[in-house]
Amino acid sequence: MRKKIVAGNWKMNTTLPEGVALATEIDTKLRNRHEVSNKTVVIIGVPFTHIWEVGRSLAPKFSSVAAQNCAAEASGAYTGEVSAAMIASLGCNYVILGHSERRAYYGETDAILVKKVTRALENKLEVIFCVGEVLAEREANNHFEVVKSQLENGLFNLSKEEIAHIIIAYEPVWAIGTGKTATSAQAQEMHAFIRSTVANKYGKDVADNISILYGGSCNTQNAKELFLNPDVDGGLIGGASLKADDFVTLVDIRENV
Ligand code: PEP
């Protein structure tokens, strides 16, 4: 059965000491509450500079660290880039790829993402792959086409074995950091569409086992309604992942619905 997941995305926030303090606080709260049940996979996406130290602050039984990006190339003369192999060598098991901020501000195209996903999988990283439409695309009723094309052009070159290492995050761009969440019905509708698109390409078994997360102003007030949907397997959480209490509450909500 597919996993329930709550993943945080700290983005470019926290200095290293602040990040270690936040991770330690999250870890302590998770340990205290997870003694009884441990059904939800908890992932924390941190800046590259924090992976090693934050990773050491987290008990692997309760949560894991993720990178927020990796290079498209394996190694070589690419000044400032961080390779998937480097990330894996820090004991990190996950990487977030295709976030809308990277697509919008750093020109990440589907073709670049294909290379990044390949590098990540070569290094045994599990990929949280983000898709989602901008407001104009939704208003023009193109959101299904946009997401389908992001899936087809960014992921569907993968084999059946490879796609099993992908977690999909549906993040409507108009909901990210805006306080405007997709309604529960909008989220379910798109998640079901994503699952059926995966099923058409890879078969029902693969689609039933792939986790699809919702991201976009998900918080302690709206998470329950979102997570109750049969095709919403969890959340990718930006702002609320920077507050230990809120983040752990979101894990609790995921665990209990
Ligand atoms: C994100 O950036 O992945 C995200 C979901 O952000 P927020 O929760 O702040 O909207």
PDB file of C-alpha atoms and ligand atoms in Angstrom:
ATOM      1  CA  MET A   1       0.000   0.000   0.000  1.00  0.00           C
ATOM      2  CA  ARG A   2       1.138   3.517  -0.689  1.00  0.00           C
ATOM      3  CA  LYS A   3       2.710   5.534   2.083  1.00  0.00           C
ATOM      4  CA  LYS A   4       1.241   8.418   4.026  1.00  0.00           C
ATOM      5  CA  ILE A   5       3.788  11.221   3.933  1.00  0.00           C
ATOM      6  CA  VAL A   6       4.234  14.666   5.435  1.00  0.00           C
ATOM      7  CA  ALA A   7       7.196  16.495   3.900  1.00  0.00           C
ATOM      8  CA  GLY A   8       8.465  19.921   4.878  1.00  0.00           C
ATOM      9  CA  ASN A   9      10.143  22.358   2.521  1.00  0.00           C
ATOM     10  CA  TRP A  10      12.140  24.924   4.426  1.00  0.00           C
ATOM     11  CA  LYS A  11      13.202  26.666   1.186  1.00  0.00           C
ATOM     12  CA  MET A  12      15.983  29.254   1.744  1.00  0.00           C
ATOM     13  CA  ASN A  13      15.205  29.761   5.421  1.00  0.00           C
ATOM     14  CA  THR A  14      17.199  29.318   8.627  1.00  0.00           C
ATOM     15  CA  THR A  15      20.897  29.624   9.308  1.00  0.00           C
ATOM     16  CA  LEU A  16      22.594  26.372  10.259  1.00  0.00           C
ATOM     17  CA  PRO A  17      22.198  26.881  14.035  1.00  0.00           C
ATOM     18  CA  GLU A  18      18.555  27.880  13.552  1.00  0.00           C
ATOM     19  CA  GLY A  19      17.960  24.871  11.330  1.00  0.00           C
ATOM     20  CA  VAL A  20      19.536  22.445  13.777  1.00  0.00           C
ATOM     21  CA  ALA A  21      17.447  23.940  16.603  1.00  0.00           C
ATOM     22  CA  LEU A  22      14.250  23.613  14.558  1.00  0.00           C
ATOM     23  CA  ALA A  23      15.071  20.039  13.522  1.00  0.00           C
ATOM     24  CA  THR A  24      15.891  19.098  17.097  1.00  0.00           C
ATOM     25  CA  GLU A  25      12.591  20.530  18.278  1.00  0.00           C
ATOM     26  CA  ILE A  26      10.682  18.648  15.568  1.00  0.00           C
ATOM     27  CA  ASP A  27      12.557  15.446  16.368  1.00  0.00           C
ATOM     28  CA  THR A  28      11.818  15.699  20.092  1.00  0.00           C
ATOM     29  CA  LYS A  29       8.129  16.288  19.446  1.00  0.00           C
ATOM     30  CA  LEU A  30       7.980  13.420  16.955  1.00  0.00           C
ATOM     31  CA  ARG A  31       9.674  11.029  19.365  1.00  0.00           C
ATOM     32  CA  ASN A  32       7.262  11.941  22.121  1.00  0.00           C
ATOM     33  CA  ARG A  33       4.211  11.440  19.985  1.00  0.00           C
ATOM     34  CA  HIS A  34       5.470   8.582  17.859  1.00  0.00           C
ATOM     35  CA  GLU A  35       6.093   6.189  20.703  1.00  0.00           C
ATOM     36  CA  VAL A  36       2.626   4.799  20.120  1.00  0.00           C
ATOM     37  CA  SER A  37       2.250   4.928  16.367  1.00  0.00           C
ATOM     38  CA  ASN A  38       4.615   5.553  13.482  1.00  0.00           C
ATOM     39  CA  LYS A  39       2.541   5.226  10.331  1.00  0.00           C
ATOM     40  CA  THR A  40       3.480   8.443   8.566  1.00  0.00           C
ATOM     41  CA  VAL A  41       6.757   8.993   6.720  1.00  0.00           C
ATOM     42  CA  VAL A  42       8.127  12.387   7.769  1.00  0.00           C
ATOM     43  CA  ILE A  43      10.597  14.162   5.489  1.00  0.00           C
ATOM     44  CA  ILE A  44      12.241  17.551   6.012  1.00  0.00           C
ATOM     45  CA  GLY A  45      13.592  19.421   2.973  1.00  0.00           C
ATOM     46  CA  VAL A  46      16.493  21.604   4.098  1.00  0.00           C
ATOM     47  CA  PRO A  47      19.119  23.798   2.401  1.00  0.00           C
ATOM     48  CA  PHE A  48      22.170  21.890   1.108  1.00  0.00           C
ATOM     49  CA  THR A  49      24.326  23.435   3.827  1.00  0.00           C
ATOM     50  CA  HIS A  50      22.149  21.835   6.517  1.00  0.00           C
ATOM     51  CA  ILE A  51      21.814  18.282   5.227  1.00  0.00           C
ATOM     52  CA  TRP A  52      24.666  16.734   7.185  1.00  0.00           C
ATOM     53  CA  GLU A  53      24.136  18.434  10.512  1.00  0.00           C
ATOM     54  CA  VAL A  54      20.322  18.356  10.459  1.00  0.00           C
ATOM     55  CA  GLY A  55      20.448  14.739   9.325  1.00  0.00           C
ATOM     56  CA  ARG A  56      22.483  13.945  12.437  1.00  0.00           C
ATOM     57  CA  SER A  57      19.910  15.716  14.637  1.00  0.00           C
ATOM     58  CA  LEU A  58      17.051  13.515  13.435  1.00  0.00           C
ATOM     59  CA  ALA A  59      16.428   9.961  14.591  1.00  0.00           C
ATOM     60  CA  PRO A  60      15.995   8.028  11.311  1.00  0.00           C
ATOM     61  CA  LYS A  61      13.119   6.075  12.796  1.00  0.00           C
ATOM     62  CA  PHE A  62      11.032   9.240  13.028  1.00  0.00           C
ATOM     63  CA  SER A  63      12.051  11.460  10.127  1.00  0.00           C
ATOM     64  CA  SER A  64      14.470  11.870   7.226  1.00  0.00           C
ATOM     65  CA  VAL A  65      16.153  14.782   5.598  1.00  0.00           C
ATOM     66  CA  ALA A  66      15.684  15.813   1.933  1.00  0.00           C
ATOM     67  CA  ALA A  67      17.562  18.121  -0.418  1.00  0.00           C
ATOM     68  CA  GLN A  68      15.540  20.726  -2.328  1.00  0.00           C
ATOM     69  CA  ASN A  69      17.345  20.347  -5.650  1.00  0.00           C
ATOM     70  CA  CYS A  70      20.264  18.574  -7.317  1.00  0.00           C
ATOM     71  CA  ALA A  71      22.424  19.153 -10.380  1.00  0.00           C
ATOM     72  CA  ALA A  72      21.413  17.837 -13.784  1.00  0.00           C
ATOM     73  CA  GLU A  73      24.980  16.643 -14.448  1.00  0.00           C
ATOM     74  CA  ALA A  74      26.817  13.912 -12.583  1.00  0.00           C
ATOM     75  CA  SER A  75      30.060  15.798 -11.833  1.00  0.00           C
ATOM     76  CA  GLY A  76      32.621  18.125 -13.363  1.00  0.00           C
ATOM     77  CA  ALA A  77      33.096  21.797 -14.179  1.00  0.00           C
ATOM     78  CA  TYR A  78      29.730  23.117 -12.973  1.00  0.00           C
ATOM     79  CA  THR A  79      30.674  25.796 -10.468  1.00  0.00           C
ATOM     80  CA  GLY A  80      28.241  26.163  -7.603  1.00  0.00           C
ATOM     81  CA  GLU A  81      26.241  23.031  -8.381  1.00  0.00           C
ATOM     82  CA  VAL A  82      25.601  20.187  -5.943  1.00  0.00           C
ATOM     83  CA  SER A  83      25.379  16.691  -7.389  1.00  0.00           C
ATOM     84  CA  ALA A  84      23.005  13.899  -6.491  1.00  0.00           C
ATOM     85  CA  ALA A  85      26.036  11.801  -5.522  1.00  0.00           C
ATOM     86  CA  MET A  86      27.178  14.497  -3.071  1.00  0.00           C
ATOM     87  CA  ILE A  87      23.704  14.608  -1.526  1.00  0.00           C
ATOM     88  CA  ALA A  88      23.552  10.824  -1.223  1.00  0.00           C
ATOM     89  CA  SER A  89      27.023  10.792   0.347  1.00  0.00           C
ATOM     90  CA  LEU A  90      25.611  12.854   3.230  1.00  0.00           C
ATOM     91  CA  GLY A  91      23.245  10.025   4.104  1.00  0.00           C
ATOM     92  CA  CYS A  92      20.297  11.869   2.574  1.00  0.00           C
ATOM     93  CA  ASN A  93      17.648   9.682   0.926  1.00  0.00           C
ATOM     94  CA  TYR A  94      15.305  12.189  -0.696  1.00  0.00           C
ATOM     95  CA  VAL A  95      15.381  15.150  -3.062  1.00  0.00           C
ATOM     96  CA  ILE A  96      12.607  17.582  -4.043  1.00  0.00           C
ATOM     97  CA  LEU A  97      12.687  18.274  -7.802  1.00  0.00           C
ATOM     98  CA  GLY A  98      10.640  20.481 -10.092  1.00  0.00           C
ATOM     99  CA  HIS A  99       9.372  22.847  -7.421  1.00  0.00           C
ATOM    100  CA  SER A 100       7.513  25.706  -9.098  1.00  0.00           C
ATOM    101  CA  GLU A 101       9.976  28.230  -7.649  1.00  0.00           C
ATOM    102  CA  ARG A 102      12.809  26.413  -9.426  1.00  0.00           C
ATOM    103  CA  ARG A 103      10.783  26.166 -12.620  1.00  0.00           C
ATOM    104  CA  ALA A 104       9.867  29.867 -12.493  1.00  0.00           C
ATOM    105  CA  TYR A 105      13.027  31.532 -11.138  1.00  0.00           C
ATOM    106  CA  TYR A 106      15.779  29.202 -12.376  1.00  0.00           C
ATOM    107  CA  GLY A 107      14.405  28.167 -15.748  1.00  0.00           C
ATOM    108  CA  GLU A 108      14.032  24.494 -14.947  1.00  0.00           C
ATOM    109  CA  THR A 109      12.409  22.924 -17.976  1.00  0.00           C
ATOM    110  CA  ASP A 110      10.981  19.442 -18.324  1.00  0.00           C
ATOM    111  CA  ALA A 111      14.159  18.435 -20.198  1.00  0.00           C
ATOM    112  CA  ILE A 112      16.381  19.612 -17.327  1.00  0.00           C
ATOM    113  CA  LEU A 113      14.135  17.816 -14.859  1.00  0.00           C
ATOM    114  CA  VAL A 114      14.437  14.549 -16.772  1.00  0.00           C
ATOM    115  CA  LYS A 115      18.218  14.777 -16.271  1.00  0.00           C
ATOM    116  CA  LYS A 116      17.895  15.683 -12.594  1.00  0.00           C
ATOM    117  CA  VAL A 117      15.496  12.820 -11.912  1.00  0.00           C
ATOM    118  CA  THR A 118      17.870  10.443 -13.686  1.00  0.00           C
ATOM    119  CA  ARG A 119      20.840  11.648 -11.596  1.00  0.00           C
ATOM    120  CA  ALA A 120      18.790  11.315  -8.411  1.00  0.00           C
ATOM    121  CA  LEU A 121      17.657   7.761  -9.160  1.00  0.00           C
ATOM    122  CA  GLU A 122      21.186   6.730 -10.198  1.00  0.00           C
ATOM    123  CA  ASN A 123      22.202   7.712  -6.677  1.00  0.00           C
ATOM    124  CA  LYS A 124      19.319   5.904  -4.998  1.00  0.00           C
ATOM    125  CA  LEU A 125      17.556   9.106  -3.947  1.00  0.00           C
ATOM    126  CA  GLU A 126      13.768   9.003  -3.741  1.00  0.00           C
ATOM    127  CA  VAL A 127      12.332  11.965  -5.628  1.00  0.00           C
ATOM    128  CA  ILE A 128       9.496  14.243  -4.568  1.00  0.00           C
ATOM    129  CA  PHE A 129       8.500  15.526  -8.009  1.00  0.00           C
ATOM    130  CA  CYS A 130       6.387  18.700  -8.037  1.00  0.00           C
ATOM    131  CA  VAL A 131       3.766  19.544 -10.637  1.00  0.00           C
ATOM    132  CA  GLY A 132       1.087  22.231 -10.728  1.00  0.00           C
ATOM    133  CA  GLU A 133      -0.526  24.944 -12.771  1.00  0.00           C
ATOM    134  CA  VAL A 134      -0.381  28.726 -12.450  1.00  0.00           C
ATOM    135  CA  LEU A 135      -3.558  30.731 -11.867  1.00  0.00           C
ATOM    136  CA  ALA A 136      -4.015  31.777 -15.517  1.00  0.00           C
ATOM    137  CA  GLU A 137      -3.852  28.129 -16.574  1.00  0.00           C
ATOM    138  CA  ARG A 138      -6.538  27.146 -14.068  1.00  0.00           C
ATOM    139  CA  GLU A 139      -8.708  30.091 -15.032  1.00  0.00           C
ATOM    140  CA  ALA A 140      -8.397  29.045 -18.675  1.00  0.00           C
ATOM    141  CA  ASN A 141      -9.387  25.510 -17.628  1.00  0.00           C
ATOM    142  CA  ASN A 142      -6.030  24.166 -18.795  1.00  0.00           C
ATOM    143  CA  HIS A 143      -4.874  22.799 -15.448  1.00  0.00           C
ATOM    144  CA  PHE A 144      -5.340  19.137 -16.315  1.00  0.00           C
ATOM    145  CA  GLU A 145      -3.423  19.515 -19.582  1.00  0.00           C
ATOM    146  CA  VAL A 146      -0.595  21.386 -17.854  1.00  0.00           C
ATOM    147  CA  VAL A 147      -0.162  18.784 -15.141  1.00  0.00           C
ATOM    148  CA  LYS A 148      -0.449  15.936 -17.648  1.00  0.00           C
ATOM    149  CA  SER A 149       2.278  17.451 -19.758  1.00  0.00           C
ATOM    150  CA  GLN A 150       4.542  17.976 -16.706  1.00  0.00           C
ATOM    151  CA  LEU A 151       4.096  14.297 -15.849  1.00  0.00           C
ATOM    152  CA  GLU A 152       4.577  13.051 -19.397  1.00  0.00           C
ATOM    153  CA  ASN A 153       7.577  15.229 -20.177  1.00  0.00           C
ATOM    154  CA  GLY A 154       9.268  15.118 -16.783  1.00  0.00           C
ATOM    155  CA  LEU A 155       8.655  11.581 -15.556  1.00  0.00           C
ATOM    156  CA  PHE A 156       7.183   9.221 -18.106  1.00  0.00           C
ATOM    157  CA  ASN A 157      10.535   8.298 -19.623  1.00  0.00           C
ATOM    158  CA  LEU A 158      11.064   6.242 -16.433  1.00  0.00           C
ATOM    159  CA  SER A 159      10.626   2.488 -16.281  1.00  0.00           C
ATOM    160  CA  LYS A 160       8.028   0.840 -14.067  1.00  0.00           C
ATOM    161  CA  GLU A 161      10.768   0.021 -11.533  1.00  0.00           C
ATOM    162  CA  GLU A 162      12.053   3.600 -11.534  1.00  0.00           C
ATOM    163  CA  ILE A 163       8.687   5.323 -11.143  1.00  0.00           C
ATOM    164  CA  ALA A 164       8.238   3.383  -7.900  1.00  0.00           C
ATOM    165  CA  HIS A 165      10.880   5.707  -6.419  1.00  0.00           C
ATOM    166  CA  ILE A 166       8.882   8.832  -7.198  1.00  0.00           C
ATOM    167  CA  ILE A 167       6.518  10.667  -4.864  1.00  0.00           C
ATOM    168  CA  ILE A 168       4.384  13.175  -6.779  1.00  0.00           C
ATOM    169  CA  ALA A 169       3.500  16.514  -5.184  1.00  0.00           C
ATOM    170  CA  TYR A 170       0.595  18.428  -6.693  1.00  0.00           C
ATOM    171  CA  GLU A 171       1.240  22.069  -5.896  1.00  0.00           C
ATOM    172  CA  PRO A 172      -1.045  24.575  -7.607  1.00  0.00           C
ATOM    173  CA  VAL A 173       1.288  27.544  -7.995  1.00  0.00           C
ATOM    174  CA  TRP A 174      -1.482  29.998  -7.064  1.00  0.00           C
ATOM    175  CA  ALA A 175      -1.721  28.313  -3.656  1.00  0.00           C
ATOM    176  CA  ILE A 176       1.980  28.320  -2.749  1.00  0.00           C
ATOM    177  CA  GLY A 177       2.796  30.812  -0.028  1.00  0.00           C
ATOM    178  CA  THR A 178      -0.383  32.768  -0.777  1.00  0.00           C
ATOM    179  CA  GLY A 179      -2.631  31.572   2.036  1.00  0.00           C
ATOM    180  CA  LYS A 180      -5.086  30.506  -0.705  1.00  0.00           C
ATOM    181  CA  THR A 181      -5.492  26.726  -0.530  1.00  0.00           C
ATOM    182  CA  ALA A 182      -7.084  24.527  -3.165  1.00  0.00           C
ATOM    183  CA  THR A 183     -10.454  23.319  -1.946  1.00  0.00           C
ATOM    184  CA  SER A 184     -10.644  19.756  -0.825  1.00  0.00           C
ATOM    185  CA  ALA A 185     -12.652  18.951  -3.978  1.00  0.00           C
ATOM    186  CA  GLN A 186     -10.114  20.640  -6.269  1.00  0.00           C
ATOM    187  CA  ALA A 187      -7.278  18.700  -4.629  1.00  0.00           C
ATOM    188  CA  GLN A 188      -9.082  15.352  -4.858  1.00  0.00           C
ATOM    189  CA  GLU A 189     -10.080  15.985  -8.460  1.00  0.00           C
ATOM    190  CA  MET A 190      -6.506  16.696  -9.529  1.00  0.00           C
ATOM    191  CA  HIS A 191      -4.987  13.890  -7.438  1.00  0.00           C
ATOM    192  CA  ALA A 192      -7.419  11.398  -8.965  1.00  0.00           C
ATOM    193  CA  PHE A 193      -6.511  12.738 -12.402  1.00  0.00           C
ATOM    194  CA  ILE A 194      -2.787  12.340 -11.656  1.00  0.00           C
ATOM    195  CA  ARG A 195      -3.338   8.788 -10.434  1.00  0.00           C
ATOM    196  CA  SER A 196      -5.344   7.871 -13.515  1.00  0.00           C
ATOM    197  CA  THR A 197      -2.682   9.423 -15.764  1.00  0.00           C
ATOM    198  CA  VAL A 198      -0.049   7.286 -14.030  1.00  0.00           C
ATOM    199  CA  ALA A 199      -2.337   4.243 -14.344  1.00  0.00           C
ATOM    200  CA  ASN A 200      -2.788   4.792 -18.083  1.00  0.00           C
ATOM    201  CA  LYS A 201       0.973   4.772 -18.550  1.00  0.00           C
ATOM    202  CA  TYR A 202       2.179   2.239 -15.950  1.00  0.00           C
ATOM    203  CA  GLY A 203      -0.911   0.262 -14.935  1.00  0.00           C
ATOM    204  CA  LYS A 204      -3.220   0.308 -11.927  1.00  0.00           C
ATOM    205  CA  ASP A 205      -0.805  -1.421  -9.520  1.00  0.00           C
ATOM    206  CA  VAL A 206       1.863   1.224  -9.990  1.00  0.00           C
ATOM    207  CA  ALA A 207      -0.691   4.032  -9.717  1.00  0.00           C
ATOM    208  CA  ASP A 208      -2.232   2.576  -6.562  1.00  0.00           C
ATOM    209  CA  ASN A 209       1.176   2.459  -4.912  1.00  0.00           C
ATOM    210  CA  ILE A 210       2.432   5.935  -5.775  1.00  0.00           C
ATOM    211  CA  SER A 211       2.047   8.569  -3.060  1.00  0.00           C
ATOM    212  CA  ILE A 212       0.594  11.885  -4.205  1.00  0.00           C
ATOM    213  CA  LEU A 213       1.029  14.840  -1.845  1.00  0.00           C
ATOM    214  CA  TYR A 214      -0.852  18.126  -1.847  1.00  0.00           C
ATOM    215  CA  GLY A 215       1.143  21.342  -1.418  1.00  0.00           C
ATOM    216  CA  GLY A 216       0.035  24.966  -1.269  1.00  0.00           C
ATOM    217  CA  SER A 217      -0.795  26.816   1.951  1.00  0.00           C
ATOM    218  CA  CYS A 218      -1.588  23.559   3.715  1.00  0.00           C
ATOM    219  CA  ASN A 219      -1.833  24.268   7.423  1.00  0.00           C
ATOM    220  CA  THR A 220      -3.224  22.936  10.684  1.00  0.00           C
ATOM    221  CA  GLN A 221      -6.646  24.439   9.874  1.00  0.00           C
ATOM    222  CA  ASN A 222      -7.205  22.933   6.436  1.00  0.00           C
ATOM    223  CA  ALA A 223      -5.102  19.750   6.460  1.00  0.00           C
ATOM    224  CA  LYS A 224      -7.746  17.408   7.822  1.00  0.00           C
ATOM    225  CA  GLU A 225     -10.204  18.166   5.049  1.00  0.00           C
ATOM    226  CA  LEU A 226      -7.476  17.779   2.421  1.00  0.00           C
ATOM    227  CA  PHE A 227      -6.013  14.567   3.881  1.00  0.00           C
ATOM    228  CA  LEU A 228      -9.441  12.939   4.152  1.00  0.00           C
ATOM    229  CA  ASN A 229      -9.537  12.637   0.360  1.00  0.00           C
ATOM    230  CA  PRO A 230      -8.817   9.107  -0.891  1.00  0.00           C
ATOM    231  CA  ASP A 231      -6.177  10.244  -3.395  1.00  0.00           C
ATOM    232  CA  VAL A 232      -4.405  12.754  -1.123  1.00  0.00           C
ATOM    233  CA  ASP A 233      -1.679  10.750   0.593  1.00  0.00           C
ATOM    234  CA  GLY A 234      -0.160  13.620   2.517  1.00  0.00           C
ATOM    235  CA  GLY A 235       1.281  17.082   2.176  1.00  0.00           C
ATOM    236  CA  LEU A 236       4.297  19.035   1.027  1.00  0.00           C
ATOM    237  CA  ILE A 237       4.409  21.852   3.517  1.00  0.00           C
ATOM    238  CA  GLY A 238       6.255  25.156   3.090  1.00  0.00           C
ATOM    239  CA  GLY A 239       5.511  27.908   5.617  1.00  0.00           C
ATOM    240  CA  ALA A 240       3.992  25.668   8.275  1.00  0.00           C
ATOM    241  CA  SER A 241       7.067  23.395   8.240  1.00  0.00           C
ATOM    242  CA  LEU A 242       9.104  26.201   9.815  1.00  0.00           C
ATOM    243  CA  LYS A 243       7.083  25.972  13.027  1.00  0.00           C
ATOM    244  CA  ALA A 244       7.773  22.750  14.928  1.00  0.00           C
ATOM    245  CA  ASP A 245       4.368  22.662  16.627  1.00  0.00           C
ATOM    246  CA  ASP A 246       2.463  23.174  13.377  1.00  0.00           C
ATOM    247  CA  PHE A 247       4.556  20.687  11.452  1.00  0.00           C
ATOM    248  CA  VAL A 248       4.167  17.953  14.047  1.00  0.00           C
ATOM    249  CA  THR A 249       0.442  18.719  14.302  1.00  0.00           C
ATOM    250  CA  LEU A 250       0.238  18.153  10.538  1.00  0.00           C
ATOM    251  CA  VAL A 251       1.937  14.771  11.007  1.00  0.00           C
ATOM    252  CA  ASP A 252      -0.638  13.983  13.705  1.00  0.00           C
ATOM    253  CA  ILE A 253      -3.501  14.988  11.437  1.00  0.00           C
ATOM    254  CA  ARG A 254      -2.140  12.808   8.617  1.00  0.00           C
ATOM    255  CA  GLU A 255      -1.773   9.922  11.000  1.00  0.00           C
ATOM    256  CA  ASN A 256      -5.290  10.158  12.336  1.00  0.00           C
ATOM    257  CA  VAL A 257      -7.454  10.618   9.248  1.00  0.00           C
TER     258      VAL A 257
HETATM  259  C1  PEP B   1       5.899  24.730  -1.052  1.00  0.00           C
HETATM  260  O1  PEP B   1       6.615  25.672  -1.343  1.00  0.00           O
HETATM  261  O2  PEP B   1       6.201  23.582  -1.418  1.00  0.00           O
HETATM  262  C2  PEP B   1       4.690  25.017  -0.285  1.00  0.00           C
HETATM  263  C3  PEP B   1       3.738  24.132  -0.255  1.00  0.00           C
HETATM  264  O3  PEP B   1       4.649  26.226   0.364  1.00  0.00           O
HETATM  265  P1  PEP B   1       3.467  26.780   1.325  1.00  0.00           P
HETATM  266  O4  PEP B   1       3.014  25.636   2.187  1.00  0.00           O
HETATM  267  O5  PEP B   1       4.110  27.862   2.112  1.00  0.00           O
HETATM  268  O6  PEP B   1       2.395  27.257   0.425  1.00  0.00           O
END
